[in-house]
Structure formats: structure tokens, C-alpha cells
Coordinates of C-alpha atoms and ligand atoms in Angstrom, one line a residue:
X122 CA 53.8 118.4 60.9
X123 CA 57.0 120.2 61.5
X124 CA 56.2 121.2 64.7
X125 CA 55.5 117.5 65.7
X126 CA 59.2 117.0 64.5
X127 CA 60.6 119.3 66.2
X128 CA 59.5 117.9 69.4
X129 CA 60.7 114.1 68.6
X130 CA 63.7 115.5 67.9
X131 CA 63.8 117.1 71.5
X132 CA 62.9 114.2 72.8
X133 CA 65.4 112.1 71.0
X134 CA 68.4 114.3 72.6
X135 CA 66.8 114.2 76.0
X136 CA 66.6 110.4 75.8
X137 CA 70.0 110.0 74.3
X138 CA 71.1 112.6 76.9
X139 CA 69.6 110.2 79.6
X140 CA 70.9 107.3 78.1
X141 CA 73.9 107.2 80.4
X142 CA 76.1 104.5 78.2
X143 CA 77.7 103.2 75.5
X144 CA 78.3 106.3 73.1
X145 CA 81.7 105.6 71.0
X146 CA 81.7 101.6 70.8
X147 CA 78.8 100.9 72.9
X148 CA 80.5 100.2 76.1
X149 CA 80.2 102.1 79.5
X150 CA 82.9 104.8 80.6
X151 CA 83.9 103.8 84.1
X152 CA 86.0 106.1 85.9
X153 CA 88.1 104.7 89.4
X154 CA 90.3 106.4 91.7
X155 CA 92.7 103.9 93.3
X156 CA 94.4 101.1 91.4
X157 CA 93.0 98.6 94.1
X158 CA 89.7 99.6 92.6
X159 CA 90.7 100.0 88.6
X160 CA 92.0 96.4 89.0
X161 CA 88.8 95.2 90.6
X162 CA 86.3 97.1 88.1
X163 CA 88.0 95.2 85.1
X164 CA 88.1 92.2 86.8
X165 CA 84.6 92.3 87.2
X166 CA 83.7 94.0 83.8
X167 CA 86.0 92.5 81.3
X168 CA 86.3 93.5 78.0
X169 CA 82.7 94.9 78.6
X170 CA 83.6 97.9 79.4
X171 CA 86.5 100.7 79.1
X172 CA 87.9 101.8 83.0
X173 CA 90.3 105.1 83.6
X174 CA 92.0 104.8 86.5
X175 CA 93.3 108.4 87.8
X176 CA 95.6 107.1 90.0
X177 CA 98.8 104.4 88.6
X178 CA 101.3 102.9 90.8
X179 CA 103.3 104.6 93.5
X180 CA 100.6 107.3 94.1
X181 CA 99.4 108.4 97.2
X182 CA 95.5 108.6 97.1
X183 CA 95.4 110.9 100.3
X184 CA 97.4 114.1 98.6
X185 CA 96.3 113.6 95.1
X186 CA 94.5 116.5 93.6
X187 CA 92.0 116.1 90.4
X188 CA 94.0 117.5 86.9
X189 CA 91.9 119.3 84.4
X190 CA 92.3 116.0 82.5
X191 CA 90.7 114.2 85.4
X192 CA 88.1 116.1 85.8
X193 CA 86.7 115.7 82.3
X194 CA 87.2 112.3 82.3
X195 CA 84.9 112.4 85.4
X196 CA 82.6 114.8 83.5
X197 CA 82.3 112.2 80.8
X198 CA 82.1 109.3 83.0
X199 CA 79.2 106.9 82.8
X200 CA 80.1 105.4 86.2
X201 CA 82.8 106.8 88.9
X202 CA 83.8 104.3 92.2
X203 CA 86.1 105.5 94.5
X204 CA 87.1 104.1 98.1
X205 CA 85.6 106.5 100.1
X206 CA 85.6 107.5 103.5
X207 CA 87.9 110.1 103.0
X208 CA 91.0 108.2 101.6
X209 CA 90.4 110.4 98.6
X210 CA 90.5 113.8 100.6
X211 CA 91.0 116.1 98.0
X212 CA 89.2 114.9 95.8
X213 CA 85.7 114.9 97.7
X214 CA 85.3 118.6 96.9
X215 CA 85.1 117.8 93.2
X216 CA 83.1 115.0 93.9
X217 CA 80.5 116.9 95.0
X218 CA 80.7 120.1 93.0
X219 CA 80.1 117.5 90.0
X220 CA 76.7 115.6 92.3
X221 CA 74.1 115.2 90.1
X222 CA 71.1 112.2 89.8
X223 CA 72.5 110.6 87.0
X224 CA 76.3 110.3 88.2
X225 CA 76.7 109.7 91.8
X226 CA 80.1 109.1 92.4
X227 CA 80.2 105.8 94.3
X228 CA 82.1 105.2 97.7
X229 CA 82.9 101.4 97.8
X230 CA 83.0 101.9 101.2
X231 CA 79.6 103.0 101.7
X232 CA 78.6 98.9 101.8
X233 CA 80.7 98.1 104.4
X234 CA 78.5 97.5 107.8
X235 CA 80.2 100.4 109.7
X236 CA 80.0 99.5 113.1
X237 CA 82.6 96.6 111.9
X238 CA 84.9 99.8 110.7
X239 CA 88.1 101.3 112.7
X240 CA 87.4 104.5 114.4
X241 CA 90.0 107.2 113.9
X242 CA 90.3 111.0 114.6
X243 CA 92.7 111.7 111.4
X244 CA 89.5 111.8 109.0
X245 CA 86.8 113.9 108.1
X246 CA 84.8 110.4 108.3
X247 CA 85.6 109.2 111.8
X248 CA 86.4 106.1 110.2
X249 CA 90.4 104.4 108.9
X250 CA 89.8 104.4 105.5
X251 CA 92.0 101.0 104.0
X252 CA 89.5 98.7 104.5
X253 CA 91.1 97.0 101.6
X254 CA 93.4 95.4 103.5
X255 CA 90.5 92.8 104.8
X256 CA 89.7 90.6 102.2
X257 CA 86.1 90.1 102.8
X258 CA 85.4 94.0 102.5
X259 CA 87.1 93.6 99.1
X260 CA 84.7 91.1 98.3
X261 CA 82.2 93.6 99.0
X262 CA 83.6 95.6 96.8
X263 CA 82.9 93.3 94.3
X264 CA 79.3 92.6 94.9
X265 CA 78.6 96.1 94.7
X266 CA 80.6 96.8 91.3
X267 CA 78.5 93.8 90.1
X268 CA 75.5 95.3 91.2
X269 CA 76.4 98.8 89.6
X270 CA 77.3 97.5 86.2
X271 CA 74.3 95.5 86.0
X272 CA 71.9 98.1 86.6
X273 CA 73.4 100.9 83.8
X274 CA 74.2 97.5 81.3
X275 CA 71.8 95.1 81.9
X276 CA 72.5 93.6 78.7
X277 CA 76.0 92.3 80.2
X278 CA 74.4 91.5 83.8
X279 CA 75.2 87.8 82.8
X280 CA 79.0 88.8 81.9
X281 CA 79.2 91.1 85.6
X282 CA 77.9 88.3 87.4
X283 CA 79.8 85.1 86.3
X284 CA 83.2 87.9 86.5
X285 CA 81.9 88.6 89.8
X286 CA 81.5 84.9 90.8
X287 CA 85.2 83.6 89.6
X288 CA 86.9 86.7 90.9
X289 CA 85.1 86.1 94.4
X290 CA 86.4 82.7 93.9
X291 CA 89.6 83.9 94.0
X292 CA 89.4 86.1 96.3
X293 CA 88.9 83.2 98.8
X294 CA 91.5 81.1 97.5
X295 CA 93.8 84.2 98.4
X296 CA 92.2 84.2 101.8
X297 CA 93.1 80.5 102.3
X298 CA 97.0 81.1 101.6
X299 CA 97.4 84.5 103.2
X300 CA 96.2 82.2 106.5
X301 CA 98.2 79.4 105.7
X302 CA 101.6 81.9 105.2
X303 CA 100.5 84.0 108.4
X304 CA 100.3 80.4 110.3
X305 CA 104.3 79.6 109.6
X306 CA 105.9 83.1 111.6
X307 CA 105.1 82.7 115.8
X308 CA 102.1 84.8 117.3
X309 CA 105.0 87.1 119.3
X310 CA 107.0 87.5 115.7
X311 CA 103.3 89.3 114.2
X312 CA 104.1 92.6 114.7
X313 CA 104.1 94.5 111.9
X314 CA 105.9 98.7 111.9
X315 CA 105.2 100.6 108.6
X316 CA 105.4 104.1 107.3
X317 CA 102.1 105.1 108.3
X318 CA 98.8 103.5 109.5
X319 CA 97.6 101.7 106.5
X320 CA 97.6 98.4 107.8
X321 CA 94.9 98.1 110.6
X322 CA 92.5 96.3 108.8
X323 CA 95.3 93.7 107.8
X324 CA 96.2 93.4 111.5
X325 CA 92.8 92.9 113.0
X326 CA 91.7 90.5 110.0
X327 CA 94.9 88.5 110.0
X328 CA 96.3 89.0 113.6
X329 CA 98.8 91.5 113.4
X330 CA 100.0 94.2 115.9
X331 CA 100.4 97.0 113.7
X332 CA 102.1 100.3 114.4
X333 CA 102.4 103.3 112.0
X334 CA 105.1 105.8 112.2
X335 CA 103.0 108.5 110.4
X336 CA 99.3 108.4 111.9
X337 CA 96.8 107.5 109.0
X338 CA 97.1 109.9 106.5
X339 CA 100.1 110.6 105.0
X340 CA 99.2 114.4 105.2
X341 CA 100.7 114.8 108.8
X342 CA 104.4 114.4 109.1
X343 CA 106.1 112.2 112.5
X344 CA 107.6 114.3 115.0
X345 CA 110.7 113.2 116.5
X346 CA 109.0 112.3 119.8
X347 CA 107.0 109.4 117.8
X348 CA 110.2 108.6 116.4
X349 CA 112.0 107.6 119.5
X350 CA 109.3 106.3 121.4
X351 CA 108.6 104.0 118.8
X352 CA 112.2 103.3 118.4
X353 CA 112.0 102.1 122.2
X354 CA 108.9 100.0 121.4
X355 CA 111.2 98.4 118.6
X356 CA 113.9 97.5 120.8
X357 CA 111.3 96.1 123.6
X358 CA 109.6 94.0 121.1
X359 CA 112.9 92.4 119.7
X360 CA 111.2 93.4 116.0
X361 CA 113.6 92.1 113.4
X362 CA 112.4 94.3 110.7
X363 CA 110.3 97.4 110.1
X364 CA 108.8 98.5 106.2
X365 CA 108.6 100.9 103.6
X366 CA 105.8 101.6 101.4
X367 CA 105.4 102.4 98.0
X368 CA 103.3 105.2 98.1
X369 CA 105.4 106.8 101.1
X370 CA 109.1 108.4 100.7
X371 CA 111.6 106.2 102.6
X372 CA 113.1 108.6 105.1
X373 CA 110.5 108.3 107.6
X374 CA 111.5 104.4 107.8
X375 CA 115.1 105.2 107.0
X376 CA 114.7 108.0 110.5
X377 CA 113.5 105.1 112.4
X378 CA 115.9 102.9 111.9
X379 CA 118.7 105.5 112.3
X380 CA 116.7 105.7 116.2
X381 CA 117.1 102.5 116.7
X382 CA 120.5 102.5 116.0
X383 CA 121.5 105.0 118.2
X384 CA 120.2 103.2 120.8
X385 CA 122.9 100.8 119.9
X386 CA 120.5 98.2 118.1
X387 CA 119.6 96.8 114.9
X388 CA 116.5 96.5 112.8
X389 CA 116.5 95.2 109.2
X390 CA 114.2 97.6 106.6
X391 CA 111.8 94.0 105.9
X392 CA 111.6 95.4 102.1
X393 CA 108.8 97.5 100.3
X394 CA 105.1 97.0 100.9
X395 CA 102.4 98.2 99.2
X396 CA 99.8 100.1 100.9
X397 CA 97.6 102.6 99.0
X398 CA 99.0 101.9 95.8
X399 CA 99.4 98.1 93.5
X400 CA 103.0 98.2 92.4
X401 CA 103.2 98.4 87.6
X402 CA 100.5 97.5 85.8
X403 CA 101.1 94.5 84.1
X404 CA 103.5 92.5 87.0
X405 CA 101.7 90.6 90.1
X406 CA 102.1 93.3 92.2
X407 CA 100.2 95.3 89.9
X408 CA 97.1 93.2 90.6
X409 CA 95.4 93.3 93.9
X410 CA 95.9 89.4 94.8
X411 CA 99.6 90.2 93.6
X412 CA 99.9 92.6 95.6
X413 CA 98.8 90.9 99.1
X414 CA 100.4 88.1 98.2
X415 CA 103.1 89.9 97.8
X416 CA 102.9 92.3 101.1
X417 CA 102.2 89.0 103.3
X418 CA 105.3 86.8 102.2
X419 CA 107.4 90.0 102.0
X420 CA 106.6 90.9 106.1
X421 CA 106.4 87.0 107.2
X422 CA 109.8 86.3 105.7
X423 CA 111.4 89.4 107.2
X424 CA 110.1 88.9 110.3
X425 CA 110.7 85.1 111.3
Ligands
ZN261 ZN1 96.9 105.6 103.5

């Protein structure tokens, strides 16, 4: 008889062991990297579930390294989404030392159709990783979060999907007025010079020329040649205003400007964008749809 115990006991752990949620108060443990992706999570889960987000406002997701808090929150994570295609570079490596069946970290990224992706040299992937910056990969962001929750809570799929259905919803209704702002500055105006190469995506969805001081990573400094020749390109251009980012120090920007005006021209610094990083939790900015909102009337009102 005790024997026979024993072994339903075993099997009791192993079960509970598999049982990959809702331990403390019976909701999953979702782990994200970016705040683009925390925001979207809890959009999408709602008070249904309990999101860590390593990385706040101002960070730059391409030089963070995982603390020894981050990586137990990882360890004890139910679910962990991440951008992917390298964006996270550093923290790939723990991603994979941690690879198991049960917790796959998720690359968001891994939906996106990727012959529709920018090809770049910078990264391990091939691939520009701030595909964030279209709105329609964002919604596939979404679809896949949705589909994720729903499979480790199906309890909740209900809750995931009608989150997933009036955040798409407004998603498009972003869509609609980052069009409608883009439409008021001239096709010659759109050209749009940042810290570093975050904005493609932006330019090819919304019909930007977009030029990065840095290259696409933030790990490789400019060199004075890019500096000047850009600075040329500037002056050619007539560009009114170039822009620093949140998640980048200023004096890359502020060095450019400088170039410009020792050419003996002027160009404005358009104001603060936000690139790989939402600006504080709890303003607009700190929301994605805050934050493009933002970014888009911020570079059409400097550059008209
Ligand atoms: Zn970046």
C-alpha cells in the first residue's frame, strides 16, 4: 500500500512539475525583454496574468546583459518573448544555455514572413531587427502572444482573444492617423536622420528616407568620415532637422550637427525619438501607440 503511495506522490510532483502555470495566485509568469513587448503582453493579457519586463525606459536592448536577478526571473518564468533576430544580442547566449521543451524562449520575430524583412550585415541574423517600427508586424506580434497565452491558459483563451481583438483594433486606428499626419509634411520634406539605424522599417512602411548616423546596432561607434559625409548629405538635402533617441547618448547627434555647422549651415536637433525603448511607464510615451504617435508628430513637425 505504501509503495503505491509513494509512487502517486512521484507522480503528483512530476505533474505539478509539468504543470507550467499558475503556482502563487494562479496566474502565468510571463517574462519580456523590451518594453515595446511588456506593453503588448499586458495589453493582450490583462489582469490575467503577471509580466516582468527586464528592460524599462531609456535602455538599449542591443548592450544589455542578463543580471543574476534576470536570470531567475527567466528561470521561473512560465512564458519568455523577446524581439528576436538579434536585437537582444547578449542575451541570446543565455537564451540558449536555459533551452529546454517546456520553456522556449519566444522570438516575436520568428512570425514575421522573412523574405518581407530588411537585410543587413551588422547582425548575427542577416536581418534589421526593429521590425517594430511597421505596424502590421506589431500586429503580428499580437496574434502570436494571443496564440501563446491560450495554449499554456486555455481557461483565459476567451480573455487573450477579445484583448487581442480590441488592441488589434487599435492598432489600426493608429495606422489610420500615423498616415493621415505623414500626409500633411511634402514627399521631398520625408527624410528622416537619427542616431542610428532603427528606423527602416518606419521609412519603408510610411515613406521615409531614413539615414542612421551609427549603422544598426548601437555597439559600433561613427567614425568621423560618416560624420562629414553625412553632414554633406544634410546640407544637399536642405534637411531642417536631424534626432536624438532615447536609448542613444546625444553626442553622436550633437557631433553632427557641430559638422554641419562648420560647413557654415544650420540644422535644428527635431527633439527626442524613441527607438528601442517606450519613454516612463505610466505617460503616453510609455505605451507603444504613445510612443509612435509621439515619434511621428515629433519628426513631421520638425521637419515641415
Ligand atoms: Zn536599435
Amino acid at each position: 500500500m505504501k509503495k503505491y503511495f509513494v509512487l502517486f506522490c512521484l507522480c503528483a510532483l512530476l505533474l505539478s512539475n509539468c504543470k507550467d502555470k499558475k503556482e502563487e495566485n494562479g496566474k502565468l509568469n510571463i517574462v519580456t525583454t523590451t518594453s515595446m513587448i511588456t506593453d503588448l503582453v499586458n495589453n493582450i493579457g490583462g489582469d490575467s496574468i503577471n509580466v516582468q519586463g527586464l528592460m524599462g525606459s531609456g535602455v538599449d536592448p542591443h548592450l544589455y546583459k542578463a543580471s543574476e536577478g534576470d536570470v531567475s526571473k527567466l528561470v521561473n518564468a512560465d512564458i519568455i518573448f523577446y524581439n528576436g533576430l538579434h536585437l537582444e544580442g547578449k542575451l541570446v547566449e543565455v537564451f540558449e544555455k536555459m533551452g529546454s521543451a517546456t520553456k522556449t524562449p519566444i522570438a516575436l520575430a520568428d512570425e514575421i514572413d522573412e523574405t518581407t524583412l530588411i537585410g543587413s550585415d551588422y547582425f548575427a541574423s542577416s536581418y534589421d531587427p526593429h521590425v517594430w517600427f511597421d505596424i502590421d508586424y506589431f500586429k503580428q506580434f499580437a496574434e502570436k502572444v494571443a496564440i501563446v497565452l491560450s495554449e499554456k491558459d486555455p481557461e483565459n483563451k476567451a480573455v487573450f482573444e477579445a484583448n487581442k481583438v480590441s488592441y488589434i483594433s487599435e492598432l489600426e486606428m493608429l495606422q489610420n492617423k500615423v498616415k493621415s499626419v505623414i500626409e500633411t509634411l511634402p514627399k521631398e520634406k520625408r527624410i528622416l536622420v537619427t542616431a542610428h539605424d532603427a528606423f527602416n522599417y518606419f521609412g519603408k512602411a510610411y515613406g521615409f528616407e531614413v539615414v542612421g548616423l551609427q549603422g544598426l546596432s548601437t555597439a559600433t561607434e561613427a567614425g568621423v568620415q560618416d560624420v562629414q559625409k553625412l553632414a554633406t548629405f544634410i546640407i544637399e538635402k536642405q534637411i531642417k532637422a536631424i534626432f536624438v533617441e532615447s536609448s542613444v547618448p546625444k553626442r553622436t547627434i550633437e557631433a553632427l550637427q557641430a559638422a554641419v555647422k562648420s560647413k557654415g549651415h544650420d540644422v535644428e536637433i527635431g527633439g527626442t525619438l524613441y527607438s528601442d525603448a517606450l519613454g516612463n511607464a505610466g505617460t503616453f510615451e510609455g505605451t507603444y501607440i504613445g510612443m509612435f504617435d509621439y515619434n511621428v508628430n515629433t519628426i513631421v513637425n520638425a521637419l515641415k
